[in-house]
C-alpha cells in the first residue's frame, strides 16, 4: 500500500474541509430546511355582485429565499375564495408574501390583495383583504343590521375605486321597501372644497366640481369617498323584519376629457331591519 507524504495528507484534509464548507453553504440556501407549514385561506369577497362574477382565484407565494414562486388555484364557494385542496404547504420563515387574485370567466382581474407575513410551524389561517382591481363604485358596509322598534339610524357610504380624474358622477339609487326614511346626504370625507353634492333624495344624487377648476373628485389612484347617506327607522311596519337592498346605478360620469366610456362595475348593499321582542310585562 502506498504511503502518503505529509504534504499529500495536508492537501487531502484541505480538500475535505473545502467540500464540507461548500455542502454546508449550499444547505443554508435550501428552502424549507426547517420544515413547512400548512396554510389555510378562506378569503371573503365582500362585494356580493362581484362575488357572483368571480369565477376562480389564484394564490402566489413568494419570498427572498424561495427560488420558484408557489402558485395554487382557488375556487369560489359561497362568496369566498377557497384554496383547491384546502391548504397549501409554505416553507417556514420570514417575509413570505401571499398574493391573492380573483378573476372573472373572461380572465379579467376583479380583485387582488397581498400580505407579507412570517410563517411559523403549525396550521395557520391567514386573512388577506381584497380590494377592487377594476374601476368600481361600491357601497360600504355590504351588510349591516338596524332595529325599528324604537327610532334607530344607519348609514351607507358610497366609494369610487380606480376611476381616474372623475369630475362628476350621478346616481339613480334603487332602494327596496322598509320602515326607514332618508334624512341626510353628505359629501364624502377628503373631497376637494370645490366639490358639491346635489340630491333629490337618496334615489337620485350626484357630485360635481363647482366652477372652472382642474380639480377632480378622485385621488391619484382613482379612489374617493363620494358620499354618506343617512337614514332613520320607524315602527310602522307589518312584519318583524325587512331585508332592504341598495343598488347604485350610475346615470352619468365625466372626466375633463368628457363622458366616461370604460366599464365601471357597481356593487350592492343589504340592510336587515328587525323588530326586537318586547319583554313580557313591559309597555
PDB file of C-alpha atoms in Angstrom:
ATOM      1  CA  UNK A   1       0.000   0.000   0.000  1.00  0.00           C
ATOM      2  CA  UNK A   2       1.324   3.401  -0.943  1.00  0.00           C
ATOM      3  CA  UNK A   3       2.031   5.758   1.944  1.00  0.00           C
ATOM      4  CA  UNK A   4       1.022   9.410   1.643  1.00  0.00           C
ATOM      5  CA  UNK A   5       3.530  12.115   2.353  1.00  0.00           C
ATOM      6  CA  UNK A   6       2.858  14.808   4.916  1.00  0.00           C
ATOM      7  CA  UNK A   7       2.064  17.355   2.191  1.00  0.00           C
ATOM      8  CA  UNK A   8      -0.329  14.942   0.457  1.00  0.00           C
ATOM      9  CA  UNK A   9      -2.142  14.294   3.722  1.00  0.00           C
ATOM     10  CA  UNK A  10      -2.425  18.046   4.334  1.00  0.00           C
ATOM     11  CA  UNK A  11      -3.790  18.600   0.822  1.00  0.00           C
ATOM     12  CA  UNK A  12      -6.428  15.884   1.340  1.00  0.00           C
ATOM     13  CA  UNK A  13      -7.528  17.472   4.628  1.00  0.00           C
ATOM     14  CA  UNK A  14      -7.843  20.873   2.966  1.00  0.00           C
ATOM     15  CA  UNK A  15      -9.944  19.384   0.152  1.00  0.00           C
ATOM     16  CA  UNK A  16     -12.259  17.671   2.666  1.00  0.00           C
ATOM     17  CA  UNK A  17     -12.649  20.948   4.552  1.00  0.00           C
ATOM     18  CA  UNK A  18     -13.497  22.824   1.339  1.00  0.00           C
ATOM     19  CA  UNK A  19     -16.050  20.199   0.306  1.00  0.00           C
ATOM     20  CA  UNK A  20     -17.619  20.269   3.778  1.00  0.00           C
ATOM     21  CA  UNK A  21     -17.844  24.067   3.722  1.00  0.00           C
ATOM     22  CA  UNK A  22     -19.404  24.001   0.246  1.00  0.00           C
ATOM     23  CA  UNK A  23     -22.002  21.443   1.315  1.00  0.00           C
ATOM     24  CA  UNK A  24     -22.880  23.415   4.436  1.00  0.00           C
ATOM     25  CA  UNK A  25     -23.087  26.633   2.397  1.00  0.00           C
ATOM     26  CA  UNK A  26     -25.471  25.007  -0.076  1.00  0.00           C
ATOM     27  CA  UNK A  27     -27.560  23.609   2.763  1.00  0.00           C
ATOM     28  CA  UNK A  28     -28.147  27.127   4.066  1.00  0.00           C
ATOM     29  CA  UNK A  29     -29.650  28.039   0.708  1.00  0.00           C
ATOM     30  CA  UNK A  30     -32.101  25.148   0.674  1.00  0.00           C
ATOM     31  CA  UNK A  31     -35.627  26.424   1.280  1.00  0.00           C
ATOM     32  CA  UNK A  32     -37.729  24.529   3.800  1.00  0.00           C
ATOM     33  CA  UNK A  33     -34.680  23.253   5.707  1.00  0.00           C
ATOM     34  CA  UNK A  34     -36.601  23.893   8.945  1.00  0.00           C
ATOM     35  CA  UNK A  35     -39.857  22.407   7.633  1.00  0.00           C
ATOM     36  CA  UNK A  36     -43.058  23.835   6.243  1.00  0.00           C
ATOM     37  CA  UNK A  37     -46.441  24.995   7.469  1.00  0.00           C
ATOM     38  CA  UNK A  38     -49.881  24.220   6.122  1.00  0.00           C
ATOM     39  CA  UNK A  39     -51.698  27.487   5.456  1.00  0.00           C
ATOM     40  CA  UNK A  40     -55.484  27.590   5.118  1.00  0.00           C
ATOM     41  CA  UNK A  41     -57.109  30.565   3.408  1.00  0.00           C
ATOM     42  CA  UNK A  42     -60.769  31.440   3.055  1.00  0.00           C
ATOM     43  CA  UNK A  43     -60.983  34.972   1.733  1.00  0.00           C
ATOM     44  CA  UNK A  44     -64.408  36.650   1.611  1.00  0.00           C
ATOM     45  CA  UNK A  45     -65.292  38.647  -1.484  1.00  0.00           C
ATOM     46  CA  UNK A  46     -67.117  41.464   0.278  1.00  0.00           C
ATOM     47  CA  UNK A  47     -68.846  42.789  -2.814  1.00  0.00           C
ATOM     48  CA  UNK A  48     -71.788  40.479  -3.458  1.00  0.00           C
ATOM     49  CA  UNK A  49     -72.222  41.259  -7.143  1.00  0.00           C
ATOM     50  CA  UNK A  50     -68.543  40.765  -7.864  1.00  0.00           C
ATOM     51  CA  UNK A  51     -68.573  37.617  -5.766  1.00  0.00           C
ATOM     52  CA  UNK A  52     -71.121  36.281  -8.230  1.00  0.00           C
ATOM     53  CA  UNK A  53     -68.967  37.464 -11.158  1.00  0.00           C
ATOM     54  CA  UNK A  54     -65.759  35.939  -9.767  1.00  0.00           C
ATOM     55  CA  UNK A  55     -65.118  32.574 -11.398  1.00  0.00           C
ATOM     56  CA  UNK A  56     -61.817  31.489  -9.848  1.00  0.00           C
ATOM     57  CA  UNK A  57     -58.815  32.738  -7.913  1.00  0.00           C
ATOM     58  CA  UNK A  58     -55.084  32.286  -7.635  1.00  0.00           C
ATOM     59  CA  UNK A  59     -52.652  32.297  -4.710  1.00  0.00           C
ATOM     60  CA  UNK A  60     -48.999  33.153  -5.328  1.00  0.00           C
ATOM     61  CA  UNK A  61     -46.426  32.842  -2.535  1.00  0.00           C
ATOM     62  CA  UNK A  62     -43.017  34.480  -2.900  1.00  0.00           C
ATOM     63  CA  UNK A  63     -40.074  35.189  -0.584  1.00  0.00           C
ATOM     64  CA  UNK A  64     -36.408  36.180  -0.920  1.00  0.00           C
ATOM     65  CA  UNK A  65     -35.327  32.588  -0.153  1.00  0.00           C
ATOM     66  CA  UNK A  66     -37.968  30.842  -2.291  1.00  0.00           C
ATOM     67  CA  UNK A  67     -36.436  30.356  -5.738  1.00  0.00           C
ATOM     68  CA  UNK A  68     -39.658  29.400  -7.521  1.00  0.00           C
ATOM     69  CA  UNK A  69     -42.973  31.030  -6.615  1.00  0.00           C
ATOM     70  CA  UNK A  70     -45.617  28.741  -5.126  1.00  0.00           C
ATOM     71  CA  UNK A  71     -48.811  29.022  -7.181  1.00  0.00           C
ATOM     72  CA  UNK A  72     -52.118  27.415  -6.218  1.00  0.00           C
ATOM     73  CA  UNK A  73     -55.590  27.677  -7.722  1.00  0.00           C
ATOM     74  CA  UNK A  74     -58.578  28.893  -5.695  1.00  0.00           C
ATOM     75  CA  UNK A  75     -62.288  28.344  -6.205  1.00  0.00           C
ATOM     76  CA  UNK A  76     -65.330  30.378  -5.210  1.00  0.00           C
ATOM     77  CA  UNK A  77     -67.577  28.817  -2.561  1.00  0.00           C
ATOM     78  CA  UNK A  78     -70.444  30.816  -1.012  1.00  0.00           C
ATOM     79  CA  UNK A  79     -68.802  34.137  -1.807  1.00  0.00           C
ATOM     80  CA  UNK A  80     -65.353  33.093  -0.561  1.00  0.00           C
ATOM     81  CA  UNK A  81     -62.131  32.343  -2.401  1.00  0.00           C
ATOM     82  CA  UNK A  82     -61.003  28.975  -1.043  1.00  0.00           C
ATOM     83  CA  UNK A  83     -57.883  27.007  -1.865  1.00  0.00           C
ATOM     84  CA  UNK A  84     -58.334  23.944  -4.042  1.00  0.00           C
ATOM     85  CA  UNK A  85     -57.209  21.207  -1.682  1.00  0.00           C
ATOM     86  CA  UNK A  86     -57.982  23.307   1.407  1.00  0.00           C
ATOM     87  CA  UNK A  87     -54.369  24.109   2.390  1.00  0.00           C
ATOM     88  CA  UNK A  88     -51.014  24.977   0.862  1.00  0.00           C
ATOM     89  CA  UNK A  89     -47.591  23.971   2.155  1.00  0.00           C
ATOM     90  CA  UNK A  90     -45.352  27.017   2.647  1.00  0.00           C
ATOM     91  CA  UNK A  91     -41.759  26.855   3.906  1.00  0.00           C
ATOM     92  CA  UNK A  92     -41.425  28.331   7.383  1.00  0.00           C
ATOM     93  CA  UNK A  93     -39.518  31.571   7.543  1.00  0.00           C
ATOM     94  CA  UNK A  94     -39.851  35.323   7.399  1.00  0.00           C
ATOM     95  CA  UNK A  95     -41.162  37.714   4.747  1.00  0.00           C
ATOM     96  CA  UNK A  96     -43.485  35.364   2.861  1.00  0.00           C
ATOM     97  CA  UNK A  97     -45.681  37.436   0.540  1.00  0.00           C
ATOM     98  CA  UNK A  98     -49.110  35.978  -0.219  1.00  0.00           C
ATOM     99  CA  UNK A  99     -50.836  37.469  -3.270  1.00  0.00           C
ATOM    100  CA  UNK A 100     -54.471  36.542  -3.924  1.00  0.00           C
ATOM    101  CA  UNK A 101     -56.229  37.397  -7.175  1.00  0.00           C
ATOM    102  CA  UNK A 102     -59.848  36.837  -8.179  1.00  0.00           C
ATOM    103  CA  UNK A 103     -60.785  36.572 -11.865  1.00  0.00           C
ATOM    104  CA  UNK A 104     -63.940  36.653 -13.959  1.00  0.00           C
ATOM    105  CA  UNK A 105     -64.617  33.899 -16.506  1.00  0.00           C
ATOM    106  CA  UNK A 106     -63.027  36.020 -19.233  1.00  0.00           C
ATOM    107  CA  UNK A 107     -59.823  36.251 -17.140  1.00  0.00           C
ATOM    108  CA  UNK A 108     -60.435  39.869 -16.133  1.00  0.00           C
ATOM    109  CA  UNK A 109     -58.811  40.539 -12.768  1.00  0.00           C
ATOM    110  CA  UNK A 110     -61.589  41.776 -10.471  1.00  0.00           C
ATOM    111  CA  UNK A 111     -59.975  41.688  -7.028  1.00  0.00           C
ATOM    112  CA  UNK A 112     -56.494  41.420  -5.577  1.00  0.00           C
ATOM    113  CA  UNK A 113     -54.815  41.641  -2.207  1.00  0.00           C
ATOM    114  CA  UNK A 114     -51.475  40.792  -0.656  1.00  0.00           C
ATOM    115  CA  UNK A 115     -49.914  40.420   2.765  1.00  0.00           C
ATOM    116  CA  UNK A 116     -46.356  39.747   3.920  1.00  0.00           C
ATOM    117  CA  UNK A 117     -46.069  37.541   6.996  1.00  0.00           C
ATOM    118  CA  UNK A 118     -43.659  35.358   8.932  1.00  0.00           C
ATOM    119  CA  UNK A 119     -44.712  31.726   8.574  1.00  0.00           C
ATOM    120  CA  UNK A 120     -44.302  29.707  11.767  1.00  0.00           C
ATOM    121  CA  UNK A 121     -44.901  25.983  12.378  1.00  0.00           C
ATOM    122  CA  UNK A 122     -48.472  24.823  12.773  1.00  0.00           C
ATOM    123  CA  UNK A 123     -51.659  25.233  10.768  1.00  0.00           C
ATOM    124  CA  UNK A 124     -52.367  28.903  10.224  1.00  0.00           C
ATOM    125  CA  UNK A 125     -55.449  30.630   8.860  1.00  0.00           C
ATOM    126  CA  UNK A 126     -54.415  33.798   7.046  1.00  0.00           C
ATOM    127  CA  UNK A 127     -56.675  36.769   6.311  1.00  0.00           C
ATOM    128  CA  UNK A 128     -55.812  38.625   3.108  1.00  0.00           C
ATOM    129  CA  UNK A 129     -58.005  41.708   2.497  1.00  0.00           C
ATOM    130  CA  UNK A 130     -59.076  42.139  -1.107  1.00  0.00           C
ATOM    131  CA  UNK A 131     -59.530  45.433  -2.925  1.00  0.00           C
ATOM    132  CA  UNK A 132     -61.106  46.103  -6.327  1.00  0.00           C
ATOM    133  CA  UNK A 133     -58.753  45.746  -9.273  1.00  0.00           C
ATOM    134  CA  UNK A 134     -61.246  47.218 -11.759  1.00  0.00           C
ATOM    135  CA  UNK A 135     -62.980  50.608 -11.880  1.00  0.00           C
ATOM    136  CA  UNK A 136     -65.839  50.306  -9.405  1.00  0.00           C
ATOM    137  CA  UNK A 137     -68.417  52.148  -7.351  1.00  0.00           C
ATOM    138  CA  UNK A 138     -69.437  50.229  -4.266  1.00  0.00           C
ATOM    139  CA  UNK A 139     -71.294  50.672  -1.006  1.00  0.00           C
ATOM    140  CA  UNK A 140     -69.894  50.050   2.456  1.00  0.00           C
ATOM    141  CA  UNK A 141     -70.705  48.178   4.564  1.00  0.00           C
ATOM    142  CA  UNK A 142     -72.084  45.486   2.299  1.00  0.00           C
ATOM    143  CA  UNK A 143     -74.247  44.168   5.118  1.00  0.00           C
ATOM    144  CA  UNK A 144     -75.498  45.669   8.385  1.00  0.00           C
ATOM    145  CA  UNK A 145     -78.423  45.477  10.794  1.00  0.00           C
ATOM    146  CA  UNK A 146     -80.636  48.081  12.474  1.00  0.00           C
ATOM    147  CA  UNK A 147     -83.722  47.880  14.690  1.00  0.00           C
ATOM    148  CA  UNK A 148     -87.045  49.618  14.155  1.00  0.00           C
ATOM    149  CA  UNK A 149     -88.988  49.113  17.384  1.00  0.00           C
ATOM    150  CA  UNK A 150     -87.663  52.456  18.522  1.00  0.00           C
ATOM    151  CA  UNK A 151     -86.005  55.011  16.301  1.00  0.00           C
ATOM    152  CA  UNK A 152     -82.636  53.766  15.087  1.00  0.00           C
ATOM    153  CA  UNK A 153     -80.265  55.089  12.474  1.00  0.00           C
ATOM    154  CA  UNK A 154     -77.982  53.568   9.878  1.00  0.00           C
ATOM    155  CA  UNK A 155     -75.741  54.916   7.138  1.00  0.00           C
ATOM    156  CA  UNK A 156     -74.188  53.692   3.911  1.00  0.00           C
ATOM    157  CA  UNK A 157     -71.043  55.095   2.328  1.00  0.00           C
ATOM    158  CA  UNK A 158     -70.507  55.308  -1.422  1.00  0.00           C
ATOM    159  CA  UNK A 159     -66.944  54.860  -2.712  1.00  0.00           C
ATOM    160  CA  UNK A 160     -65.199  55.119  -6.075  1.00  0.00           C
ATOM    161  CA  UNK A 161     -62.260  52.815  -6.859  1.00  0.00           C
ATOM    162  CA  UNK A 162     -59.883  53.119  -9.781  1.00  0.00           C
ATOM    163  CA  UNK A 163     -61.794  55.820 -11.701  1.00  0.00           C
ATOM    164  CA  UNK A 164     -59.154  58.266 -12.914  1.00  0.00           C
ATOM    165  CA  UNK A 165     -59.812  62.020 -12.950  1.00  0.00           C
ATOM    166  CA  UNK A 166     -63.503  61.741 -12.062  1.00  0.00           C
ATOM    167  CA  UNK A 167     -65.056  65.215 -12.178  1.00  0.00           C
ATOM    168  CA  UNK A 168     -68.742  64.416 -11.832  1.00  0.00           C
ATOM    169  CA  UNK A 169     -70.966  61.428 -11.212  1.00  0.00           C
ATOM    170  CA  UNK A 170     -74.734  60.974 -10.902  1.00  0.00           C
ATOM    171  CA  UNK A 171     -76.706  58.086  -9.441  1.00  0.00           C
ATOM    172  CA  UNK A 172     -80.163  56.600  -9.670  1.00  0.00           C
ATOM    173  CA  UNK A 173     -80.137  54.524  -6.492  1.00  0.00           C
ATOM    174  CA  UNK A 174     -82.612  51.655  -6.430  1.00  0.00           C
ATOM    175  CA  UNK A 175     -83.747  51.108  -2.829  1.00  0.00           C
ATOM    176  CA  UNK A 176     -86.044  48.390  -1.512  1.00  0.00           C
ATOM    177  CA  UNK A 177     -89.012  48.976   0.773  1.00  0.00           C
ATOM    178  CA  UNK A 178     -88.684  49.107   4.544  1.00  0.00           C
ATOM    179  CA  UNK A 179     -89.510  51.103   7.674  1.00  0.00           C
ATOM    180  CA  UNK A 180     -86.980  53.894   7.168  1.00  0.00           C
ATOM    181  CA  UNK A 181     -86.582  57.377   5.730  1.00  0.00           C
ATOM    182  CA  UNK A 182     -83.572  59.207   4.388  1.00  0.00           C
ATOM    183  CA  UNK A 183     -82.696  62.336   6.378  1.00  0.00           C
ATOM    184  CA  UNK A 184     -79.244  63.387   5.129  1.00  0.00           C
ATOM    185  CA  UNK A 185     -76.909  63.016   2.172  1.00  0.00           C
ATOM    186  CA  UNK A 186     -73.423  64.293   2.927  1.00  0.00           C
ATOM    187  CA  UNK A 187     -70.350  64.895   0.804  1.00  0.00           C
ATOM    188  CA  UNK A 188     -67.687  62.261   1.377  1.00  0.00           C
ATOM    189  CA  UNK A 189     -64.626  62.855   3.507  1.00  0.00           C
ATOM    190  CA  UNK A 190     -61.472  64.060   1.813  1.00  0.00           C
ATOM    191  CA  UNK A 191     -63.107  65.583  -1.266  1.00  0.00           C
ATOM    192  CA  UNK A 192     -61.880  68.969  -2.543  1.00  0.00           C
ATOM    193  CA  UNK A 193     -63.587  72.085  -1.170  1.00  0.00           C
ATOM    194  CA  UNK A 194     -64.930  72.837  -4.656  1.00  0.00           C
ATOM    195  CA  UNK A 195     -66.810  69.519  -4.762  1.00  0.00           C
ATOM    196  CA  UNK A 196     -70.577  69.926  -4.493  1.00  0.00           C
ATOM    197  CA  UNK A 197     -73.299  67.385  -3.841  1.00  0.00           C
ATOM    198  CA  UNK A 198     -76.875  67.568  -5.086  1.00  0.00           C
ATOM    199  CA  UNK A 199     -79.797  65.285  -4.357  1.00  0.00           C
ATOM    200  CA  UNK A 200     -83.462  64.670  -4.878  1.00  0.00           C
ATOM    201  CA  UNK A 201     -83.475  62.200  -2.025  1.00  0.00           C
ATOM    202  CA  UNK A 202     -81.439  59.027  -1.751  1.00  0.00           C
ATOM    203  CA  UNK A 203     -82.795  57.720  -5.054  1.00  0.00           C
ATOM    204  CA  UNK A 204     -81.181  60.480  -7.122  1.00  0.00           C
ATOM    205  CA  UNK A 205     -77.994  62.299  -6.183  1.00  0.00           C
ATOM    206  CA  UNK A 206     -74.612  63.208  -7.547  1.00  0.00           C
ATOM    207  CA  UNK A 207     -71.382  65.119  -7.121  1.00  0.00           C
ATOM    208  CA  UNK A 208     -69.614  67.630  -9.341  1.00  0.00           C
ATOM    209  CA  UNK A 209     -66.809  70.199  -9.250  1.00  0.00           C
ATOM    210  CA  UNK A 210     -68.043  73.771  -8.826  1.00  0.00           C
ATOM    211  CA  UNK A 211     -66.892  76.452 -11.261  1.00  0.00           C
ATOM    212  CA  UNK A 212     -63.851  76.478 -13.508  1.00  0.00           C
ATOM    213  CA  UNK A 213     -61.415  74.114 -11.833  1.00  0.00           C
ATOM    214  CA  UNK A 214     -58.912  71.427 -12.753  1.00  0.00           C
ATOM    215  CA  UNK A 215     -59.606  69.575  -9.521  1.00  0.00           C
ATOM    216  CA  UNK A 216     -61.204  66.140  -9.574  1.00  0.00           C
ATOM    217  CA  UNK A 217     -63.129  64.004  -7.100  1.00  0.00           C
ATOM    218  CA  UNK A 218     -60.773  61.016  -7.109  1.00  0.00           C
ATOM    219  CA  UNK A 219     -57.174  60.844  -5.905  1.00  0.00           C
ATOM    220  CA  UNK A 220     -54.054  59.744  -7.795  1.00  0.00           C
ATOM    221  CA  UNK A 221     -55.224  56.109  -7.568  1.00  0.00           C
ATOM    222  CA  UNK A 222     -58.717  56.928  -8.800  1.00  0.00           C
ATOM    223  CA  UNK A 223     -60.256  56.430  -5.338  1.00  0.00           C
ATOM    224  CA  UNK A 224     -62.650  58.609  -3.359  1.00  0.00           C
ATOM    225  CA  UNK A 225     -65.215  58.515  -0.579  1.00  0.00           C
ATOM    226  CA  UNK A 226     -68.029  60.092  -2.559  1.00  0.00           C
ATOM    227  CA  UNK A 227     -70.948  60.355  -0.147  1.00  0.00           C
ATOM    228  CA  UNK A 228     -72.614  59.214   3.063  1.00  0.00           C
ATOM    229  CA  UNK A 229     -76.359  58.517   3.044  1.00  0.00           C
ATOM    230  CA  UNK A 230     -78.029  58.583   6.480  1.00  0.00           C
ATOM    231  CA  UNK A 231     -81.386  57.034   7.404  1.00  0.00           C
ATOM    232  CA  UNK A 232     -83.654  56.681  10.442  1.00  0.00           C
ATOM    233  CA  UNK A 233     -86.092  53.853  11.100  1.00  0.00           C
ATOM    234  CA  UNK A 234     -89.676  53.869  12.369  1.00  0.00           C
ATOM    235  CA  UNK A 235     -92.010  51.281  13.874  1.00  0.00           C
ATOM    236  CA  UNK A 236     -94.905  51.319  11.392  1.00  0.00           C
ATOM    237  CA  UNK A 237     -94.211  48.070   9.522  1.00  0.00           C
ATOM    238  CA  UNK A 238     -96.318  44.965   9.069  1.00  0.00           C
ATOM    239  CA  UNK A 239     -93.592  42.396   9.654  1.00  0.00           C
ATOM    240  CA  UNK A 240     -90.859  41.885  12.211  1.00  0.00           C
ATOM    241  CA  UNK A 241     -88.042  42.087   9.651  1.00  0.00           C
ATOM    242  CA  UNK A 242     -87.288  43.826   6.387  1.00  0.00           C
ATOM    243  CA  UNK A 243     -84.385  42.978   4.101  1.00  0.00           C
ATOM    244  CA  UNK A 244     -83.545  46.082   2.076  1.00  0.00           C
ATOM    245  CA  UNK A 245     -81.156  46.197  -0.867  1.00  0.00           C
ATOM    246  CA  UNK A 246     -79.401  49.350  -2.084  1.00  0.00           C
ATOM    247  CA  UNK A 247     -78.312  49.219  -5.742  1.00  0.00           C
ATOM    248  CA  UNK A 248     -76.191  52.105  -7.087  1.00  0.00           C
ATOM    249  CA  UNK A 249     -76.963  52.691 -10.772  1.00  0.00           C
ATOM    250  CA  UNK A 250     -74.659  55.209 -12.442  1.00  0.00           C
ATOM    251  CA  UNK A 251     -76.542  57.541 -14.761  1.00  0.00           C
ATOM    252  CA  UNK A 252     -73.528  59.604 -15.881  1.00  0.00           C
ATOM    253  CA  UNK A 253     -69.808  60.110 -15.219  1.00  0.00           C
ATOM    254  CA  UNK A 254     -67.469  62.734 -16.601  1.00  0.00           C
ATOM    255  CA  UNK A 255     -63.736  63.434 -16.571  1.00  0.00           C
ATOM    256  CA  UNK A 256     -62.023  66.527 -18.058  1.00  0.00           C
ATOM    257  CA  UNK A 257     -61.860  64.545 -21.315  1.00  0.00           C
ATOM    258  CA  UNK A 258     -65.615  64.029 -21.416  1.00  0.00           C
ATOM    259  CA  UNK A 259     -68.046  61.192 -20.792  1.00  0.00           C
ATOM    260  CA  UNK A 260     -66.518  58.093 -19.187  1.00  0.00           C
ATOM    261  CA  UNK A 261     -66.836  55.251 -21.683  1.00  0.00           C
ATOM    262  CA  UNK A 262     -64.947  52.467 -19.863  1.00  0.00           C
ATOM    263  CA  UNK A 263     -66.809  49.805 -17.918  1.00  0.00           C
ATOM    264  CA  UNK A 264     -67.291  50.714 -14.267  1.00  0.00           C
ATOM    265  CA  UNK A 265     -68.573  47.950 -12.011  1.00  0.00           C
ATOM    266  CA  UNK A 266     -71.080  48.641  -9.252  1.00  0.00           C
ATOM    267  CA  UNK A 267     -71.992  46.619  -6.205  1.00  0.00           C
ATOM    268  CA  UNK A 268     -74.940  46.447  -3.840  1.00  0.00           C
ATOM    269  CA  UNK A 269     -75.507  46.540  -0.098  1.00  0.00           C
ATOM    270  CA  UNK A 270     -78.095  44.855   2.129  1.00  0.00           C
ATOM    271  CA  UNK A 271     -79.640  46.178   5.331  1.00  0.00           C
ATOM    272  CA  UNK A 272     -81.516  43.859   7.680  1.00  0.00           C
ATOM    273  CA  UNK A 273     -84.073  45.804   9.694  1.00  0.00           C
ATOM    274  CA  UNK A 274     -85.626  43.906  12.592  1.00  0.00           C
ATOM    275  CA  UNK A 275     -88.074  44.483  15.405  1.00  0.00           C
ATOM    276  CA  UNK A 276     -86.705  43.439  18.817  1.00  0.00           C
ATOM    277  CA  UNK A 277     -89.099  41.481  21.018  1.00  0.00           C
ATOM    278  CA  UNK A 278     -90.770  43.283  23.905  1.00  0.00           C
ATOM    279  CA  UNK A 279     -90.248  41.616  27.312  1.00  0.00           C
ATOM    280  CA  UNK A 280     -93.427  40.237  28.909  1.00  0.00           C
ATOM    281  CA  UNK A 281     -94.984  42.893  31.149  1.00  0.00           C
ATOM    282  CA  UNK A 282     -93.161  45.746  29.505  1.00  0.00           C
ATOM    283  CA  UNK A 283     -95.118  48.547  27.960  1.00  0.00           C
TER     284      UNK A 283
END
